[in-house]
Amino acid sequence: MQNRWNIEEASTYQHSLLALRVYSSRLLGAEPALVLHGGGNTSVKTEVVNILGDLEEVLYVKGSGWDLRTIEAAGYAPTRLAYLRRLVTLESLSDREMMRQLRLALLDPAAPTPSVEAILHAIIPLRFVDHTHSDALVAISNTADGESTLKTLLGEQVLVLPYIMPGFVLARQVYLATRDRDWSALKGIFLMHHGLFTFADEARDSYEQMLALVNRAEQFLQARACHEHLALGSYQPAGGDYLELAGIRREISTLAGRPMLAAWHRDAEAVGFAALPQVADIARRGPLTPDHSIHTKIIPALIETDARADLAAYAAHYRDYFDRFNKKGELSCLDPAPRFAVWRNKGMLSFGQNRQRCQVVADISAHTIRAIQWGEVLGGWQPLPEADLFAVEYWELEQAKLGKAAAGGEFDGRVVLVSGAASGIGAACVTAFLAQGACVLALDIQPGIETRFDSERVLGLCCDVTSATAIQAAIEQGIARFGGLDVVISNAGSFPPSCRLADMSDELWESSQALNLNAHMKLLRAALPFLALGIEPSVIFVASKNVPAPGPGAGAYAAAKAGLTQLARVAALELGEQGIRVNVLHPNAVFDTAIWTPQTLAQRAAHYGMTVMQYKTSNVLKVEVFASDVAHAARSLAGAAFAKTTGAQIAVDGGNDRVI
């Protein structure tokens, strides 16, 4: 574990204890092997002058929902230290009442809710307190001799306590175990199957104590050659794997009762673990720490030869697990869909209702499969019993956190492909679908498409959509990243130079047909097997006003777009029984696109004896038409508002008198 403390950098945070707390917390958060996605918490004790002029002792403790990697001063909840210390003297306190008391202890009602471990932080008499879920330490604790090993490894200066639920009962346990202890003789407290606390009056001392103790565990693992026993493997996907993955994602979505994403991880560790002969046993004994079960459930699914049957078996097992521990009948069963899976010999899968949740699960499962193998080397992976894991998974405080998660957009968990995505209507479509939660596979022949959109929910790929091979490869990359395909916005095209039919060259004609017609057919053909497994699948072709109202000199373009419209009509007829809707948009005079330069606009306006603004608004409604207007129409067509519409052609042109 690298010591990241930088004296010069730290000096810029010396103006306040809270600022220093932020600095050292971020150092801890920068280590994924210490904390993952909101795990761990930190605090600092100080004094402030309140509005009455009185000096008051305050505990700044990490607020719920903040991540140590990126935490700021606003992420710390200021609480009355003396009040929290008195709470621990109570013999009992329900979780609900504890959270009420933590809110009452706040000095600032607008501050985030204090961590459930705030009372524990309060009773530790040292100024700075750090708490992490070290992979190495927790992995060792999940073995048959874990407790005795850790006591020997960490020494008498670290108090090792048995597992107990976080919150008041944990604070009370530590309070009773330490009230007669000399805190100056302690460097840390380790809670079995949970994590490590270190503390000191100086931020650097507490931070470095944390690293020193974690390094002992990591050195122990190295001495036992645990890292050398990690299974590594490789797998070259077959074409059918992507279709199978899309089917898995659909089954997961059905079990979850909402659209879900699926990501395929086939790095060396993921494939190696999935190929272990004993993986069915060791993968399903339990998680690295109970806290992870909130995100991942307690075990993964195992997918072997029949994914549908395997997932149905997992769901039945999960419902049985719930029934066994819901003894009072007061709880409601969560959806029975797994959040990650071992795909036998092929790698690992992670599932989530959005890309962020999918990534959280992926990160946790990657750390878990590594720790499981360490545990096996150390005598056998033995996490907590199911009853303890169930108590955390269905803990009302954690369920409340999930319940407060921001409501997603209409396309949360759904996957959209947009061709011609680098600019104009295509780029606007990407933005519009992103705004409603979608993940987007953005294709364009322009090289900058890979970084065009600053979002982890966009996979930008340079792709020549006139090439069937390139399209297939791009779609497969999208399936591996997101798990499936639900919406296709077939938009790529270009307006060739004006040319009357008498002067038309074969090259001009054929190049227009290749991009403006043939490429759309190739994209549709490649997407269809995945759309058939998609969620409320929809295809939207971007055609043109030139279909109902062609103009002279646009023969190559108008004919291709007319052919595209006929293709869409046939597709609507053929694909309806599979639930795939196919509709067409006919934009016109969309001037915020690359082909309309200021010079071109000025020339066209002058040709008609108009100002540029008059030319832009020369439609029935006298309005400008923007790329975003077309994008919003595309999004609406793909959504619930048009769930029972297929084969339609809709103009987005402000009203064109020739079309009307």
XYZ file of C-alpha atoms in Angstrom:
660
model
C 0.000 0.000 0.000
C 1.674 3.186 -1.222
C 2.045 6.116 1.177
C 0.529 9.032 -0.753
C 1.123 11.698 1.897
C 2.847 14.682 0.332
C 4.198 17.227 2.796
C 4.061 20.130 0.368
C 0.552 19.265 -0.786
C -0.674 18.679 2.767
C 0.607 22.097 3.824
C -2.037 23.745 1.638
C -4.719 22.103 3.813
C -3.272 23.169 7.166
C -5.605 26.166 7.530
C -8.241 24.014 9.251
C -8.638 20.559 10.744
C -11.593 19.898 8.450
C -9.535 20.766 5.374
C -6.821 18.384 6.530
C -9.523 15.768 7.124
C -10.627 16.141 3.514
C -7.052 15.764 2.269
C -6.218 12.548 4.126
C -9.658 11.075 3.406
C -9.066 11.478 -0.306
C -5.752 9.677 0.054
C -7.605 6.709 1.527
C -10.307 6.949 -1.113
C -7.694 6.795 -3.864
C -6.946 3.173 -2.877
C -9.639 0.833 -4.276
C -8.257 -1.978 -2.092
C -9.231 0.106 0.955
C -12.616 1.544 0.037
C -15.028 1.002 -2.838
C -17.944 3.204 -3.877
C -18.851 4.980 -0.684
C -17.366 2.385 1.645
C -15.436 3.416 4.742
C -15.765 6.654 6.632
C -13.635 9.245 8.402
C -14.085 11.975 10.999
C -12.360 14.768 12.876
C -13.088 16.361 16.243
C -12.700 20.085 16.683
C -14.240 23.104 18.390
C -16.431 25.823 16.937
C -17.989 28.978 18.299
C -21.759 28.748 17.956
C -24.173 31.590 17.262
C -24.426 32.331 20.988
C -20.672 32.774 21.250
C -20.143 29.525 23.142
C -17.250 27.182 22.356
C -18.679 23.792 21.401
C -17.019 20.419 20.710
C -17.962 19.145 17.263
C -17.520 15.881 15.428
C -17.312 16.256 11.647
C -18.156 12.793 10.299
C -18.584 11.654 6.710
C -22.113 12.129 5.489
C -24.194 9.413 3.910
C -23.841 9.242 0.125
C -20.373 10.786 -0.074
C -17.349 8.935 -1.442
C -13.948 9.294 0.216
C -12.282 9.465 -3.191
C -13.950 12.763 -4.035
C -15.238 14.053 -0.689
C -15.303 17.776 0.051
C -15.821 19.743 3.259
C -19.553 19.853 2.502
C -19.575 16.054 2.718
C -18.936 16.118 6.472
C -21.849 16.368 8.887
C -21.132 18.635 11.919
C -22.582 16.975 15.042
C -22.545 17.741 18.768
C -19.802 15.521 20.122
C -20.951 15.432 23.759
C -24.471 14.441 22.722
C -23.250 11.518 20.608
C -21.022 10.298 23.434
C -23.974 10.242 25.802
C -26.043 8.178 23.359
C -23.681 5.214 23.645
C -24.449 4.920 27.365
C -27.996 3.848 26.502
C -28.500 0.106 26.765
C -30.407 -0.039 23.488
C -31.377 2.170 20.587
C -33.286 1.083 17.484
C -31.827 1.850 14.083
C -34.672 4.185 13.250
C -34.332 6.065 16.535
C -30.555 6.206 16.184
C -30.864 7.947 12.812
C -33.387 10.341 14.296
C -30.961 11.178 17.096
C -28.098 11.656 14.637
C -30.181 14.183 12.745
C -31.058 15.912 16.020
C -27.350 16.130 16.849
C -26.577 18.103 13.683
C -25.445 21.709 14.021
C -26.554 22.387 10.463
C -29.950 20.990 9.424
C -28.913 21.263 5.757
C -25.891 18.987 6.271
C -25.889 15.406 4.990
C -27.097 12.649 7.296
C -24.208 11.475 9.500
C -22.706 8.036 8.937
C -24.375 5.207 10.863
C -21.039 4.794 12.628
C -20.995 8.385 13.909
C -21.490 7.302 17.534
C -18.530 4.941 17.273
C -16.374 7.751 15.875
C -17.514 9.950 18.749
C -16.440 7.596 21.540
C -12.924 7.202 20.145
C -11.091 9.930 22.098
C -8.485 10.709 19.420
C -9.011 13.645 17.068
C -8.770 11.895 13.681
C -10.503 8.571 12.987
C -10.107 6.572 9.761
C -12.191 3.528 8.821
C -11.634 1.334 5.747
C -12.645 -2.071 4.419
C -9.199 -3.340 3.466
C -9.418 -6.253 1.002
C -6.397 -7.950 2.512
C -7.545 -7.748 6.138
C -11.166 -8.675 5.464
C -10.099 -11.573 3.230
C -7.966 -12.994 6.023
C -10.874 -12.623 8.435
C -13.004 -14.750 6.074
C -10.964 -17.888 6.761
C -11.195 -20.630 9.383
C -8.311 -19.271 11.467
C -8.869 -15.666 10.504
C -9.361 -14.231 13.982
C -6.291 -15.849 15.520
C -4.220 -15.018 12.446
C -5.194 -11.361 12.637
C -4.546 -11.098 16.363
C -1.023 -12.417 15.807
C -0.497 -10.310 12.696
C -1.769 -7.006 14.059
C -0.373 -7.357 17.586
C -1.630 -6.257 20.970
C -1.965 -2.640 19.900
C -4.953 -3.555 17.718
C -8.201 -4.714 19.283
C -9.824 -7.489 17.212
C -13.566 -7.791 17.798
C -16.125 -10.303 16.471
C -18.551 -9.252 13.767
C -21.616 -7.295 14.762
C -24.013 -5.184 12.726
C -22.918 -1.575 12.118
C -24.729 1.190 13.945
C -25.563 1.542 17.624
C -24.899 -2.102 18.542
C -21.391 -1.852 17.096
C -20.697 1.416 18.911
C -21.963 -0.160 22.125
C -19.731 -3.214 21.576
C -16.644 -1.028 21.172
C -17.677 1.141 24.128
C -17.933 -1.864 26.466
C -14.698 -3.387 25.146
C -12.646 -0.209 25.568
C -13.982 1.697 28.571
C -11.212 0.264 30.750
C -8.534 0.391 28.025
C -5.695 2.850 27.699
C -6.391 4.416 24.308
C -2.817 5.639 24.036
C -1.772 1.985 23.860
C -4.115 1.266 20.940
C -3.314 1.896 17.289
C -6.442 0.406 15.808
C -9.595 -1.684 16.094
C -10.394 -4.426 13.603
C -13.964 -5.635 13.243
C -14.109 -9.156 11.838
C -15.575 -9.437 8.322
C -15.991 -5.670 8.272
C -13.013 -3.342 8.481
C -10.269 -1.472 10.319
C -10.339 1.711 12.413
C -7.204 3.726 13.101
C -7.000 6.957 15.090
C -4.567 9.619 16.237
C -4.474 13.280 17.153
C -2.672 14.042 13.889
C -4.179 13.281 10.486
C -0.914 11.961 9.097
C -0.382 9.616 12.030
C -3.827 8.042 11.685
C -3.381 7.697 7.925
C 0.053 6.104 8.214
C -1.121 3.752 10.964
C -3.811 2.571 8.587
C -1.259 1.888 5.843
C 1.160 0.169 8.222
C -1.488 -2.261 9.495
C -2.885 -2.970 6.040
C 0.644 -3.552 4.740
C 1.158 -6.238 7.373
C -1.820 -8.082 5.942
C -0.638 -7.612 2.366
C 2.847 -8.827 3.241
C 1.278 -11.854 4.928
C -0.617 -12.644 1.724
C 2.566 -12.248 -0.297
C 4.481 -14.521 2.063
C 1.819 -17.185 1.562
C 2.052 -16.654 -2.216
C -1.657 -15.850 -2.394
C -1.250 -13.578 -5.397
C 0.640 -16.286 -7.267
C -2.326 -18.626 -6.928
C -4.767 -16.347 -8.720
C -6.230 -18.186 -11.696
C -5.630 -16.419 -15.008
C -7.173 -17.264 -18.332
C -8.152 -15.997 -21.757
C -11.198 -16.416 -23.926
C -11.849 -15.439 -27.512
C -15.560 -14.763 -27.907
C -17.570 -16.506 -30.581
C -20.275 -14.710 -32.534
C -23.008 -16.589 -30.700
C -21.735 -15.367 -27.328
C -22.975 -11.845 -27.966
C -26.441 -13.083 -28.833
C -26.436 -15.271 -25.724
C -25.405 -12.272 -23.637
C -28.317 -10.264 -25.039
C -30.615 -13.126 -24.025
C -29.122 -13.190 -20.529
C -29.663 -9.467 -20.192
C -33.312 -9.834 -21.211
C -33.855 -12.578 -18.614
C -32.203 -10.432 -15.948
C -34.474 -7.528 -16.876
C -37.538 -9.759 -16.647
C -36.531 -11.001 -13.189
C -35.712 -7.477 -12.017
C -38.961 -6.069 -13.360
C -37.198 -3.217 -15.156
C -34.619 -2.700 -17.916
C -31.150 -3.744 -16.808
C -27.701 -3.453 -18.326
C -25.196 -6.290 -18.500
C -21.440 -5.883 -18.868
C -19.134 -8.718 -19.889
C -15.737 -8.792 -18.175
C -13.240 -11.089 -19.829
C -9.932 -9.884 -18.414
C -7.441 -12.565 -17.363
C -8.636 -12.705 -13.737
C -12.322 -12.860 -14.645
C -11.848 -15.655 -17.177
C -9.439 -17.531 -14.909
C -11.908 -17.480 -12.025
C -14.804 -18.553 -14.262
C -12.758 -21.537 -15.443
C -11.910 -22.863 -11.967
C -13.296 -26.416 -11.536
C -14.571 -25.547 -8.042
C -16.012 -22.140 -8.953
C -19.627 -23.225 -8.387
C -18.765 -23.894 -4.753
C -16.391 -21.097 -3.776
C -18.176 -18.309 -5.641
C -21.422 -18.955 -3.805
C -20.256 -19.110 -0.200
C -20.694 -15.398 0.391
C -19.283 -11.893 -0.162
C -16.048 -10.252 0.917
C -17.911 -8.099 3.446
C -21.645 -7.929 4.253
C -21.697 -4.269 3.191
C -21.198 -5.393 -0.423
C -24.407 -7.443 -0.425
C -26.390 -4.213 -0.626
C -24.973 -3.772 -4.131
C -24.339 -7.340 -5.263
C -26.678 -9.610 -3.300
C -24.890 -12.256 -1.278
C -23.911 -14.604 -4.124
C -23.608 -14.500 -7.927
C -25.493 -16.604 -10.435
C -23.635 -19.395 -12.195
C -24.360 -19.549 -15.928
C -23.279 -22.718 -17.672
C -25.065 -24.414 -20.574
C -28.638 -23.130 -20.269
C -28.668 -19.493 -19.187
C -32.433 -19.222 -18.889
C -32.683 -22.295 -16.653
C -29.673 -21.214 -14.602
C -31.164 -17.765 -13.956
C -34.550 -19.260 -13.090
C -32.809 -21.537 -10.584
C -31.019 -18.542 -9.063
C -34.311 -16.668 -8.685
C -35.948 -19.674 -7.003
C -32.988 -19.988 -4.624
C -33.162 -16.281 -3.795
C -36.882 -16.429 -2.996
C -36.256 -19.445 -0.759
C -33.414 -17.583 0.999
C -35.754 -14.642 1.617
C -38.554 -16.851 2.947
C -36.182 -18.650 5.336
C -35.029 -15.455 7.028
C -38.159 -13.313 6.783
C -39.417 -15.044 9.890
C -41.743 -12.261 11.025
C -43.131 -11.732 7.557
C -42.600 -7.985 7.822
C -40.214 -7.533 4.904
C -40.840 -7.295 1.185
C -38.668 -9.433 -1.057
C -36.319 -7.559 -3.343
C -36.308 -8.573 -6.982
C -34.725 -12.029 -7.397
C -32.368 -11.063 -10.227
C -28.643 -11.548 -9.553
C -26.352 -8.539 -9.732
C -23.354 -10.452 -10.993
C -22.708 -13.844 -12.518
C -19.943 -16.296 -13.240
C -20.211 -17.172 -16.935
C -18.529 -20.560 -16.993
C -15.183 -20.417 -18.833
C -16.082 -17.048 -20.381
C -15.628 -14.496 -17.608
C -17.798 -12.460 -15.270
C -21.008 -10.487 -15.852
C -22.268 -7.499 -13.882
C -25.840 -6.219 -13.948
C -27.371 -2.887 -12.984
C -30.281 -0.589 -13.749
C -27.832 2.000 -15.046
C -24.195 2.203 -16.020
C -23.079 3.518 -12.628
C -24.725 0.652 -10.727
C -23.271 -1.818 -13.213
C -19.775 -0.420 -12.610
C -20.176 -0.547 -8.824
C -21.081 -4.230 -9.074
C -18.206 -4.891 -11.482
C -15.645 -3.286 -9.172
C -16.888 -5.102 -6.083
C -17.048 -8.485 -7.817
C -13.511 -8.059 -9.188
C -12.175 -7.493 -5.667
C -14.314 -10.349 -4.347
C -13.083 -13.044 -6.734
C -9.508 -12.112 -5.893
C -10.158 -12.290 -2.146
C -11.971 -15.628 -2.469
C -8.894 -17.174 -4.044
C -6.663 -15.736 -1.317
C -8.986 -17.269 1.252
C -8.743 -20.652 -0.417
C -4.955 -20.544 -0.182
C -5.254 -19.684 3.516
C -7.335 -22.743 4.297
C -10.745 -22.050 2.802
C -13.090 -19.153 2.106
C -15.492 -18.811 5.064
C -17.530 -15.614 5.057
C -20.329 -14.863 7.489
C -23.365 -17.164 7.754
C -26.404 -16.388 5.595
C -28.391 -15.052 8.547
C -25.870 -12.251 9.129
C -25.696 -11.468 5.442
C -29.477 -11.322 5.184
C -29.603 -8.906 8.124
C -27.395 -6.458 6.227
C -29.008 -6.937 2.805
C -32.423 -6.194 4.322
C -31.211 -3.661 6.897
C -33.761 -0.869 6.907
C -31.098 1.836 6.914
C -29.400 0.523 3.795
C -32.700 -0.100 2.057
C -33.633 3.499 2.786
C -30.455 4.659 1.013
C -31.351 2.678 -2.083
C -34.900 3.953 -1.919
C -33.652 7.535 -1.995
C -31.686 6.963 -5.189
C -32.618 9.506 -7.807
C -35.407 8.384 -10.092
C -34.032 7.461 -13.491
C -35.100 8.734 -16.879
C -37.439 6.981 -19.271
C -34.521 5.163 -20.916
C -32.685 4.097 -17.765
C -31.264 0.621 -18.354
C -31.894 0.771 -22.093
C -29.353 0.792 -24.931
C -29.552 3.015 -27.995
C -27.439 2.866 -31.160
C -27.033 6.105 -33.121
C -25.270 6.182 -36.479
C -23.801 9.407 -37.835
C -23.398 10.432 -34.197
C -20.485 12.865 -34.420
C -22.468 15.948 -35.389
C -25.820 17.411 -36.349
C -28.921 15.308 -35.812
C -26.922 12.260 -34.726
C -25.055 14.126 -31.978
C -28.311 15.718 -30.837
C -29.891 12.250 -30.618
C -27.051 11.003 -28.426
C -27.514 13.984 -26.106
C -31.303 13.610 -25.995
C -31.215 9.924 -25.071
C -28.448 10.475 -22.529
C -30.645 13.058 -20.819
C -33.219 10.333 -20.211
C -30.772 7.771 -18.804
C -29.902 5.701 -21.870
C -26.568 4.142 -22.680
C -25.564 4.936 -26.248
C -23.459 3.194 -28.859
C -22.400 6.168 -31.000
C -21.086 5.303 -34.462
C -19.469 7.631 -36.956
C -16.743 7.514 -39.562
C -15.119 10.594 -37.986
C -12.067 9.568 -35.853
C -12.978 11.906 -32.982
C -16.161 9.996 -32.166
C -14.375 7.993 -29.459
C -14.069 11.081 -27.258
C -16.879 13.209 -28.699
C -19.136 12.683 -25.673
C -17.825 13.006 -22.135
C -19.915 10.280 -20.565
C -19.255 6.757 -19.326
C -22.664 5.905 -20.790
C -21.453 6.487 -24.344
C -19.314 4.052 -26.289
C -18.071 6.005 -29.299
C -16.712 3.874 -32.116
C -15.243 4.858 -35.466
C -17.280 2.815 -37.926
C -17.862 2.878 -41.668
C -21.557 1.990 -41.828
C -21.273 1.026 -45.486
C -19.253 -2.008 -44.309
C -21.272 -4.943 -42.944
C -18.160 -6.281 -41.213
C -17.475 -2.977 -39.461
C -21.098 -2.698 -38.336
C -21.099 -6.211 -36.885
C -17.870 -5.591 -34.972
C -19.186 -2.314 -33.566
C -22.475 -3.830 -32.421
C -20.640 -6.679 -30.705
C -18.493 -4.183 -28.798
C -21.649 -2.415 -27.717
C -23.253 -5.676 -26.568
C -20.170 -6.567 -24.501
C -20.269 -3.131 -22.835
C -24.015 -2.745 -22.251
C -25.514 -6.213 -22.690
C -28.096 -5.620 -25.389
C -29.698 -3.291 -27.919
C -33.141 -1.686 -27.675
C -33.275 1.307 -30.004
C -31.587 2.012 -33.348
C -31.488 5.563 -34.699
C -30.350 4.955 -38.264
C -29.217 8.449 -39.152
C -25.895 8.363 -41.005
C -26.072 10.048 -44.391
C -24.866 12.906 -46.544
C -26.363 15.326 -49.037
C -24.428 14.953 -52.299
C -23.725 17.910 -54.586
C -26.735 19.105 -56.566
C -26.805 17.404 -59.966
C -29.518 16.986 -62.560
C -30.199 13.476 -63.818
C -28.844 14.236 -67.304
C -25.477 15.011 -65.774
C -25.502 12.298 -63.081
C -22.339 10.169 -62.888
C -22.465 6.529 -61.839
C -20.092 7.317 -58.998
C -22.280 10.088 -57.558
C -25.424 7.987 -57.834
C -23.907 4.840 -56.360
C -22.124 6.614 -53.508
C -25.418 8.193 -52.451
C -27.215 4.840 -52.550
C -24.363 3.202 -50.618
C -24.583 5.590 -47.671
C -28.135 6.901 -47.771
C -29.850 3.563 -48.430
C -27.674 0.450 -48.443
C -25.891 1.287 -45.187
C -29.240 1.555 -43.387
C -30.243 -1.903 -44.580
C -26.917 -3.349 -43.420
C -27.263 -1.719 -40.011
C -30.839 -2.949 -39.615
C -29.893 -6.478 -40.682
C -27.018 -6.658 -38.192
C -29.105 -5.179 -35.355
C -32.207 -7.330 -35.809
C -31.111 -10.443 -33.848
C -30.284 -8.206 -30.867
C -33.382 -6.043 -31.182
C -35.463 -9.222 -31.086
C -34.035 -9.745 -27.578
C -34.314 -6.086 -26.660
C -36.639 -4.213 -24.337
C -39.485 -2.401 -26.126
C -37.368 -2.435 -29.303
C -37.673 0.373 -31.799
C -36.022 1.484 -35.039
C -36.160 5.057 -36.304
C -34.903 5.922 -39.757
C -33.957 9.526 -40.449
C -35.114 10.185 -43.996
C -35.933 13.581 -45.531
C -38.553 16.046 -46.758
C -37.242 15.059 -50.178
C -39.310 11.859 -49.933
C -42.772 13.490 -50.025
C -41.531 16.660 -51.755
C -38.410 16.125 -53.875
C -36.567 18.927 -55.554
C -34.695 19.238 -58.860
C -30.992 18.427 -58.648
C -31.491 16.110 -55.632
C -32.210 12.911 -57.531
C -29.406 10.827 -56.023
C -30.392 11.890 -52.514
C -34.172 11.828 -52.902
C -34.198 8.394 -54.527
C -32.041 6.933 -51.766
C -34.217 8.472 -49.028
C -37.367 7.270 -50.793
C -35.867 3.783 -50.914
C -35.026 4.107 -47.220
C -38.633 4.996 -46.443
C -39.876 1.964 -48.362
C -37.354 -0.178 -46.508
C -38.791 1.130 -43.233
C -42.370 0.377 -44.302
C -41.476 -3.203 -45.207
C -39.520 -3.577 -41.985
C -42.539 -2.380 -39.966
C -44.648 -5.079 -41.615
C -42.092 -7.840 -41.185
C -40.935 -7.059 -37.643
C -44.201 -6.190 -35.957
C -44.862 -9.734 -34.766
C -41.547 -9.598 -32.897
C -42.646 -6.408 -31.166
C -40.093 -4.289 -33.047
C -41.533 -0.909 -34.055
C -40.175 0.882 -37.132
C -40.898 4.552 -37.844
C -39.505 7.323 -40.055
C -38.675 10.979 -39.473
C -38.610 13.470 -42.356
C -36.577 16.511 -41.246
C -36.158 19.594 -43.371
C -34.201 22.837 -43.171
C -32.226 21.850 -40.083
C -29.590 24.541 -40.268
C -27.413 23.810 -37.208
C -25.622 20.990 -38.995
C -22.220 20.819 -40.612
C -23.451 21.209 -44.191
C -24.966 24.630 -43.474
C -22.040 27.025 -43.144
C -22.719 30.774 -42.697
C -21.611 31.308 -46.290
C -23.978 28.630 -47.629
C -26.874 30.072 -45.646
C -26.172 33.574 -46.929
C -26.000 32.356 -50.514
C -29.268 30.402 -50.313
C -31.082 33.267 -48.598
C -29.877 35.716 -51.258
C -30.994 33.317 -54.002
C -34.570 33.616 -52.709
C -34.297 37.313 -51.956
C -34.521 36.758 -48.186
C -32.523 37.581 -45.103
C -30.845 34.624 -43.411
C -33.461 34.628 -40.619
C -36.327 34.797 -43.129
C -34.804 31.863 -44.970
C -34.404 29.861 -41.747
C -38.043 30.409 -40.826
C -39.606 30.020 -44.257
C -42.078 27.376 -43.097
C -45.734 27.340 -42.110
C -45.046 27.900 -38.405
C -42.360 30.531 -39.093
C -39.947 28.855 -36.668
C -36.367 27.653 -36.807
C -35.893 23.876 -36.828
C -32.908 22.592 -34.883
C -31.141 19.250 -34.726
C -32.379 18.951 -31.139
C -35.984 19.145 -32.400
C -35.392 16.096 -34.582
C -33.655 14.343 -31.688
C -36.565 14.969 -29.329
C -38.941 13.588 -31.947
C -36.755 10.480 -32.279
C -36.684 10.021 -28.506
C -40.457 10.400 -28.307
C -40.986 7.860 -31.079
C -38.795 5.360 -29.222
C -40.585 5.963 -25.935
C -43.857 5.161 -24.226
C -45.781 7.969 -25.942
C -45.606 6.056 -29.253
C -45.502 2.519 -27.835
C -48.310 1.462 -30.181
C -47.119 3.248 -33.297
C -45.250 1.582 -36.141
C -44.903 2.304 -39.849
C -45.457 6.034 -39.300
C -43.767 8.881 -41.168
C -43.473 12.125 -39.226
C -42.261 15.456 -40.583
C -40.042 17.687 -38.423
C -39.940 20.785 -40.598
C -42.069 23.550 -39.104
C -44.694 22.739 -41.732
C -43.786 22.577 -45.409
C -46.497 23.787 -47.799
C -45.391 21.359 -50.516
C -45.609 18.409 -48.126
C -48.910 19.538 -46.618
